[in-house]
Amino acid sequence: MDAAIEQNRRAAVLSEKKNKVLGVCLEDARISKSYLAVAFVALLLGGLLGLLQGLNRAGVLELPAWLNYYQILTAHGLLLVVVLSAFFTIGYFYAGLSHTLGGLLPKVRKLAWIGFWTKMVGLVLVVVPVLMNEASVMYTFYPPMAAHPVFYFGLVFVVLGIWMLATGAFINVAHWRKNHKGQHLPILAFFATGVFVLLVGATAFVAVEVLFMIIPWSLGWVETINVMVARTLFWAFGHTAVNIWYLTAVSAWYVIVPKIIGGTRWNDYLTRVVVIALVIMNITGGFHHQIVDPGISLPIKFMHVFMSLAIGFPSLMTAYAMFRVFERTGRRKGGKGALGWFKKLPWGDVRFLSPFIAMAAFIPAGAGGIVQSTNQLDQVVHNTMWIVGHFHLTLGMSVVMTFFGISYWLVPYLSKRVLTPQMNKLGVIQTIIWTVGMVIMAISMHAAGLFGSPRRTSFTTYGDFAETLGWNPLMTAVGIGATLLLIAVILQVHAVFNMMFFAPKGEVEFPIAEVEKNETAAPYMTERWGIWVVVMMIVIAMAYVLPLTDMIVNAPPGSPPFKTW
Amino acid sequence: MTQFIYGLLLYIFLMIPPIAALFESMMITHMHMQMPMLVISGFLMSGFLLRRSHRFFEKWNHNGIPGITLFMMIMIYWTIPRTMDEALTMQTMEIWKFMSLPFLAGMPLRDSWKKLTKAGKNIIIFIFTVKYFGMGALYIWSEESLCNNYLVIDQLTLGWGFITTAICLVIYLVYAFTVNPSEYE
Ligand code: HEM
Ligand SMILES: [Cu+2]
C-alpha cells in the first residue's frame, strides 16, 4: 500500500518535472507564437522605415511627396515602441505563465485570442490614417496636432486588447494561487504580474486622454483641448510603457540569463522587492518628460527629479545583482583571480551574448537618463537628436537586444524545434552587427544633439547655414549605422521565422534558474499584490493631484485642432 | 538598528531648512508628504526604542487601543487648518510638529498596529476614509481661504488630494472585504 502511494507520488513528481523540461502546451504556444510573429514583422517594417529616416537625415535620400518623413517617423515610432515591444512582452510573458503555472486556463486562452484580434483591429485602424497622411502626429500624438479620428479609435482598441490580456493573466495567477496556498508565485509569473499591473495602470491614463479629451475634440464635439493636461496624461502612459519594456528585459536578466550561464538566481527576496519597487514608483516618473514644459512649477519639477532618481535605485540594484551572479557562476566554473571568472562566461552563446551587451548598454543609457533628469542639463539636450540617441540605447539596445536573445530559445521552445549551431552563429553575427550599428548611430546622434541638431526634422541644410552644416558629418554616420542595423534586422527576422517553421524538430528547455541552495525564503508579504497596488495608487494620487489641479484650474483658453502637415 | 538609522536619516533630511521650506511651500506637500514622512521616520526609529522600553508599552498599551487613540488624536490635530498655519508662523509650533508626529504618532502606531485585530485595523482605515472625504469636501467647497499662509488654489489642491487618497482607501477596503486571504495563503 505504502509502496503504491510512494510510486504514485514519484510518478506525479516525474510528470511535473517532465512538464517543466519538455512540456509546451501546443495551444498556449500558438498564442505566444502569434504575438511573436507580429512583433518581428513590426521589427522588419519599422527597421525598414528607420533606414529610410537614417538615409534621409544623412542627406542621401529624398522622400517622395506621397510618403513624407513625418509619416514614416510616426509609423516607425508606433511600430517599434508600441507594436514590437507590446507584442513581444505579451508573447513572452504568456509563454512564461503557461510554463510556470502549468498551462493557461481555457478561458484565459480565449481572452488572449480576443485580445489579440482586438489589438490587430486597433492596429489597422491606426495604420490606415498614417498611410493616408491623415495622422502624421508622431507616436506621441500631442494635441493640438490632430489626426483623423479613426487613428484615435484604433488606439482605444489597442488599449482594450491590452486590458483583456491583463485580465487573463490575473485570472490565471489567482487560479494558481488558490491551488498552491501559501506558496510564492513562480518568479517569472511574479514579474508578469508586475508588468500587467503596470500595463493596466499606464493605459488607464492614455485611455482617459483619448476617450474623454481627444476623441470629442477631434470629432468637433468640443472646440478646444487642454494641451498640458493631455501631455501629462500621455507621459504617465508613455514613460511607464517604456519602463514596462525595460522590466520585461530585466525579468530575463534575473531569471533566464543565470540559467543560460549555468548558474543560480540572485537573491529571490530582493528580486521580488525590486519588482515591487519598480511597480509602485514607476508611473509618476512620467513628469521627467515634461521638465521643459511650461505650466508646471519649479518645486514640482524639483520633486520629480527625486521620483525619477528613485527609480534609478532598483536599477542600480539590478546591475549589482547581475555582476554578482556572473562572478559567482564564473568562479564556480574555476575562474581565478579578480577577473578570471569573466572568461568563463559562455561568450559564444547568442542567448547570453545578446542580453549581456544589452545590460552593458544600460550603463551609458542610464547615465544619459540621469543627465536628462537634471533640469539645467536637459535644457541643452531637450528635443535634440541627443534624446533620439538616448532611447536607441535604452530601447534599441538594452530592451530589444534582450528580446533578441530571448527569441533564440523561446521561438524554438514554442515551435518544438532546436537552435542549431549554425543558427547560433548567425545569431552571434547578427548581435555584433546590431551592436556596431547601434553604437555608431547612437553616439553620432548624441553628439549631433549636443551641437543642437533637432529631432523630428527631415533633412535640411538650413539655407547652407555654416553652423548647421557642421552637423552633417554626424548625420552621415547616423545613415551608416542605420544601414548596418537594417542588415541585422533582416538577419534577426530571418532567424525568428526560420526557427519558427523550418529548423530541425526537437525539444529545448525553457531556461529558468533556480535559487541558491539554503537561501531563506522571501516573506509572504511580497505576494500581497492587492496592497502593493493600493500603495501604487496612493503614490500616483500624491504625485498627480497638484500639477493636474493647477493645470485645470489655471488653464489657458485651450486649443482648437491643427493639421500642421 | 539599521531601521533606526534609516528613520533617523529621514528625520534629519526632513529637518534640513531648505527641504522643510520646500515641503511647506505647498499646502498639499506640507500635509500629505512632510507630515506622513515624519510619521514614517518615527515609525522606523521606534523599533529600536520600543525594545528598550518594552515594559512601559506592555503596561500601558497591551491591546493597542491607547496607542492608536493617541496616534489618531495627533493625526487629526495636524489636519486642522489653524495648526498648519501656526506651524508656519510660530517656531515653537514647528518644533511641536517635528516632535509630535514622529514620537507621538509614528511610535505608538508601530507599537499598536500589530496588536490590533483585523477588524480594528479596518475600523481605523475606515475612520480615515470618512475623515478624508470630509476634509476633501471642506477644502474643495470652502469659498474662502482657511489658512492665512496658503492660497485658495492650494486649498483646492489639498482637497482633491484628500479625495483621491480616500478613493484609494475605499479600494483597499473593498479589497479587504471581498478577497478572502485564506483562499490563497
Ligand atoms: C533598424 C534600426 C533602427 C533605425 C535605423 C532607427 C533610426 C531612427 C531614426 C533615424 C529616427 C528619427 C530621428 C528623428 O528625426 O527625430 C528614429 C526615431 C525613433 N526610433 Fe528608431 N531606429 C531603429 C530602431 C528602433 C527601435 C528598435 C526602436 C524601439 C524599440 C526605435 C524607436 C524609435 C522611436 C520611439 C523614435 C522616435 C519617433 C519620434 O520622434 O516620434 N527605433 N529612429
Ligand atoms: Cu521616462
PDB file of N, CA and C in Angstrom, chain A residues 81-121:
ATOM      1  N   VAL A  81       8.055  51.111 -30.843  1.00  0.00           N
ATOM      2  CA  VAL A  81       7.958  51.332 -29.409  1.00  0.00           C
ATOM      3  C   VAL A  81       6.607  50.867 -28.877  1.00  0.00           C
ATOM      4  N   VAL A  82       5.633  50.664 -29.753  1.00  0.00           N
ATOM      5  CA  VAL A  82       4.355  50.147 -29.273  1.00  0.00           C
ATOM      6  C   VAL A  82       4.139  48.709 -29.735  1.00  0.00           C
ATOM      7  N   VAL A  83       4.200  48.468 -31.041  1.00  0.00           N
ATOM      8  CA  VAL A  83       3.818  47.138 -31.521  1.00  0.00           C
ATOM      9  C   VAL A  83       4.866  46.090 -31.170  1.00  0.00           C
ATOM     10  N   LEU A  84       6.101  46.298 -31.614  1.00  0.00           N
ATOM     11  CA  LEU A  84       7.152  45.308 -31.327  1.00  0.00           C
ATOM     12  C   LEU A  84       7.210  45.023 -29.831  1.00  0.00           C
ATOM     13  N   SER A  85       7.315  46.085 -29.032  1.00  0.00           N
ATOM     14  CA  SER A  85       7.554  45.878 -27.608  1.00  0.00           C
ATOM     15  C   SER A  85       6.357  45.233 -26.935  1.00  0.00           C
ATOM     16  N   ALA A  86       5.160  45.739 -27.214  1.00  0.00           N
ATOM     17  CA  ALA A  86       3.986  45.206 -26.515  1.00  0.00           C
ATOM     18  C   ALA A  86       3.736  43.767 -26.931  1.00  0.00           C
ATOM     19  N   PHE A  87       3.823  43.488 -28.224  1.00  0.00           N
ATOM     20  CA  PHE A  87       3.540  42.121 -28.656  1.00  0.00           C
ATOM     21  C   PHE A  87       4.602  41.163 -28.148  1.00  0.00           C
ATOM     22  N   PHE A  88       5.848  41.598 -28.133  1.00  0.00           N
ATOM     23  CA  PHE A  88       6.869  40.690 -27.620  1.00  0.00           C
ATOM     24  C   PHE A  88       6.635  40.425 -26.140  1.00  0.00           C
ATOM     25  N   THR A  89       6.408  41.507 -25.383  1.00  0.00           N
ATOM     26  CA  THR A  89       6.215  41.361 -23.937  1.00  0.00           C
ATOM     27  C   THR A  89       5.088  40.381 -23.640  1.00  0.00           C
ATOM     28  N   ILE A  90       3.978  40.547 -24.365  1.00  0.00           N
ATOM     29  CA  ILE A  90       2.832  39.688 -24.081  1.00  0.00           C
ATOM     30  C   ILE A  90       3.120  38.249 -24.493  1.00  0.00           C
ATOM     31  N   GLY A  91       3.720  38.065 -25.671  1.00  0.00           N
ATOM     32  CA  GLY A  91       4.030  36.706 -26.101  1.00  0.00           C
ATOM     33  C   GLY A  91       4.961  36.009 -25.129  1.00  0.00           C
ATOM     34  N   TYR A  92       5.959  36.737 -24.687  1.00  0.00           N
ATOM     35  CA  TYR A  92       6.959  36.163 -23.777  1.00  0.00           C
ATOM     36  C   TYR A  92       6.341  35.844 -22.424  1.00  0.00           C
ATOM     37  N   PHE A  93       5.578  36.776 -21.858  1.00  0.00           N
ATOM     38  CA  PHE A  93       5.030  36.509 -20.532  1.00  0.00           C
ATOM     39  C   PHE A  93       3.910  35.481 -20.579  1.00  0.00           C
ATOM     40  N   TYR A  94       3.157  35.436 -21.668  1.00  0.00           N
ATOM     41  CA  TYR A  94       2.154  34.368 -21.732  1.00  0.00           C
ATOM     42  C   TYR A  94       2.830  33.011 -21.822  1.00  0.00           C
ATOM     43  N   ALA A  95       3.939  32.937 -22.541  1.00  0.00           N
ATOM     44  CA  ALA A  95       4.687  31.676 -22.552  1.00  0.00           C
ATOM     45  C   ALA A  95       5.174  31.370 -21.140  1.00  0.00           C
ATOM     46  N   GLY A  96       5.656  32.406 -20.450  1.00  0.00           N
ATOM     47  CA  GLY A  96       6.166  32.208 -19.091  1.00  0.00           C
ATOM     48  C   GLY A  96       5.048  31.769 -18.140  1.00  0.00           C
ATOM     49  N   LEU A  97       3.884  32.379 -18.272  1.00  0.00           N
ATOM     50  CA  LEU A  97       2.768  31.991 -17.393  1.00  0.00           C
ATOM     51  C   LEU A  97       2.376  30.549 -17.671  1.00  0.00           C
ATOM     52  N   SER A  98       2.266  30.231 -18.956  1.00  0.00           N
ATOM     53  CA  SER A  98       1.870  28.877 -19.313  1.00  0.00           C
ATOM     54  C   SER A  98       2.883  27.878 -18.759  1.00  0.00           C
ATOM     55  N   HIS A  99       4.159  28.214 -18.866  1.00  0.00           N
ATOM     56  CA  HIS A  99       5.190  27.274 -18.445  1.00  0.00           C
ATOM     57  C   HIS A  99       5.256  27.134 -16.924  1.00  0.00           C
ATOM     58  N   THR A 100       5.221  28.268 -16.208  1.00  0.00           N
ATOM     59  CA  THR A 100       5.458  28.171 -14.769  1.00  0.00           C
ATOM     60  C   THR A 100       4.185  27.891 -13.980  1.00  0.00           C
ATOM     61  N   LEU A 101       3.026  28.171 -14.555  1.00  0.00           N
ATOM     62  CA  LEU A 101       1.794  27.929 -13.803  1.00  0.00           C
ATOM     63  C   LEU A 101       1.089  26.661 -14.274  1.00  0.00           C
ATOM     64  N   GLY A 102       1.760  25.869 -15.095  1.00  0.00           N
ATOM     65  CA  GLY A 102       1.156  24.619 -15.539  1.00  0.00           C
ATOM     66  C   GLY A 102       0.057  24.800 -16.567  1.00  0.00           C
ATOM     67  N   GLY A 103       0.267  25.695 -17.512  1.00  0.00           N
ATOM     68  CA  GLY A 103      -0.693  25.840 -18.612  1.00  0.00           C
ATOM     69  C   GLY A 103      -1.693  26.950 -18.372  1.00  0.00           C
ATOM     70  N   LEU A 104      -2.178  27.517 -19.471  1.00  0.00           N
ATOM     71  CA  LEU A 104      -3.192  28.568 -19.360  1.00  0.00           C
ATOM     72  C   LEU A 104      -4.563  27.920 -19.195  1.00  0.00           C
ATOM     73  N   LEU A 105      -5.450  28.588 -18.497  1.00  0.00           N
ATOM     74  CA  LEU A 105      -6.827  28.098 -18.387  1.00  0.00           C
ATOM     75  C   LEU A 105      -7.531  28.319 -19.722  1.00  0.00           C
ATOM     76  N   PRO A 106      -8.498  27.459 -20.056  1.00  0.00           N
ATOM     77  CA  PRO A 106      -9.191  27.636 -21.343  1.00  0.00           C
ATOM     78  C   PRO A 106      -9.781  29.028 -21.502  1.00  0.00           C
ATOM     79  N   LYS A 107     -10.376  29.584 -20.435  1.00  0.00           N
ATOM     80  CA  LYS A 107     -10.992  30.904 -20.628  1.00  0.00           C
ATOM     81  C   LYS A 107      -9.927  31.993 -20.801  1.00  0.00           C
ATOM     82  N   VAL A 108      -8.758  31.759 -20.207  1.00  0.00           N
ATOM     83  CA  VAL A 108      -7.680  32.731 -20.382  1.00  0.00           C
ATOM     84  C   VAL A 108      -7.180  32.699 -21.819  1.00  0.00           C
ATOM     85  N   ARG A 109      -7.110  31.478 -22.350  1.00  0.00           N
ATOM     86  CA  ARG A 109      -6.689  31.342 -23.745  1.00  0.00           C
ATOM     87  C   ARG A 109      -7.657  32.103 -24.655  1.00  0.00           C
ATOM     88  N   LYS A 110      -8.947  31.940 -24.346  1.00  0.00           N
ATOM     89  CA  LYS A 110      -9.946  32.613 -25.166  1.00  0.00           C
ATOM     90  C   LYS A 110      -9.759  34.129 -25.080  1.00  0.00           C
ATOM     91  N   LEU A 111      -9.553  34.607 -23.842  1.00  0.00           N
ATOM     92  CA  LEU A 111      -9.331  36.047 -23.657  1.00  0.00           C
ATOM     93  C   LEU A 111      -8.115  36.507 -24.445  1.00  0.00           C
ATOM     94  N   ALA A 112      -7.061  35.690 -24.421  1.00  0.00           N
ATOM     95  CA  ALA A 112      -5.836  36.079 -25.113  1.00  0.00           C
ATOM     96  C   ALA A 112      -6.094  36.228 -26.608  1.00  0.00           C
ATOM     97  N   TRP A 113      -6.926  35.325 -27.146  1.00  0.00           N
ATOM     98  CA  TRP A 113      -7.208  35.432 -28.582  1.00  0.00           C
ATOM     99  C   TRP A 113      -8.078  36.637 -28.891  1.00  0.00           C
ATOM    100  N   ILE A 114      -9.104  36.844 -28.057  1.00  0.00           N
ATOM    101  CA  ILE A 114      -9.954  38.018 -28.308  1.00  0.00           C
ATOM    102  C   ILE A 114      -9.098  39.274 -28.212  1.00  0.00           C
ATOM    103  N   GLY A 115      -8.229  39.301 -27.200  1.00  0.00           N
ATOM    104  CA  GLY A 115      -7.347  40.451 -27.040  1.00  0.00           C
ATOM    105  C   GLY A 115      -6.458  40.635 -28.253  1.00  0.00           C
ATOM    106  N   PHE A 116      -5.953  39.525 -28.778  1.00  0.00           N
ATOM    107  CA  PHE A 116      -5.072  39.600 -29.943  1.00  0.00           C
ATOM    108  C   PHE A 116      -5.788  40.255 -31.108  1.00  0.00           C
ATOM    109  N   TRP A 117      -6.997  39.779 -31.391  1.00  0.00           N
ATOM    110  CA  TRP A 117      -7.697  40.319 -32.565  1.00  0.00           C
ATOM    111  C   TRP A 117      -8.186  41.738 -32.317  1.00  0.00           C
ATOM    112  N   THR A 118      -8.537  42.038 -31.068  1.00  0.00           N
ATOM    113  CA  THR A 118      -8.906  43.427 -30.777  1.00  0.00           C
ATOM    114  C   THR A 118      -7.731  44.344 -31.077  1.00  0.00           C
ATOM    115  N   LYS A 119      -6.558  43.900 -30.655  1.00  0.00           N
ATOM    116  CA  LYS A 119      -5.388  44.728 -30.905  1.00  0.00           C
ATOM    117  C   LYS A 119      -5.071  44.837 -32.388  1.00  0.00           C
ATOM    118  N   MET A 120      -5.277  43.732 -33.115  1.00  0.00           N
ATOM    119  CA  MET A 120      -4.988  43.795 -34.546  1.00  0.00           C
ATOM    120  C   MET A 120      -5.943  44.756 -35.247  1.00  0.00           C
ATOM    121  N   VAL A 121      -7.222  44.703 -34.871  1.00  0.00           N
ATOM    122  CA  VAL A 121      -8.179  45.644 -35.456  1.00  0.00           C
ATOM    123  C   VAL A 121      -7.730  47.068 -35.139  1.00  0.00           C
TER     124      VAL A 121
END
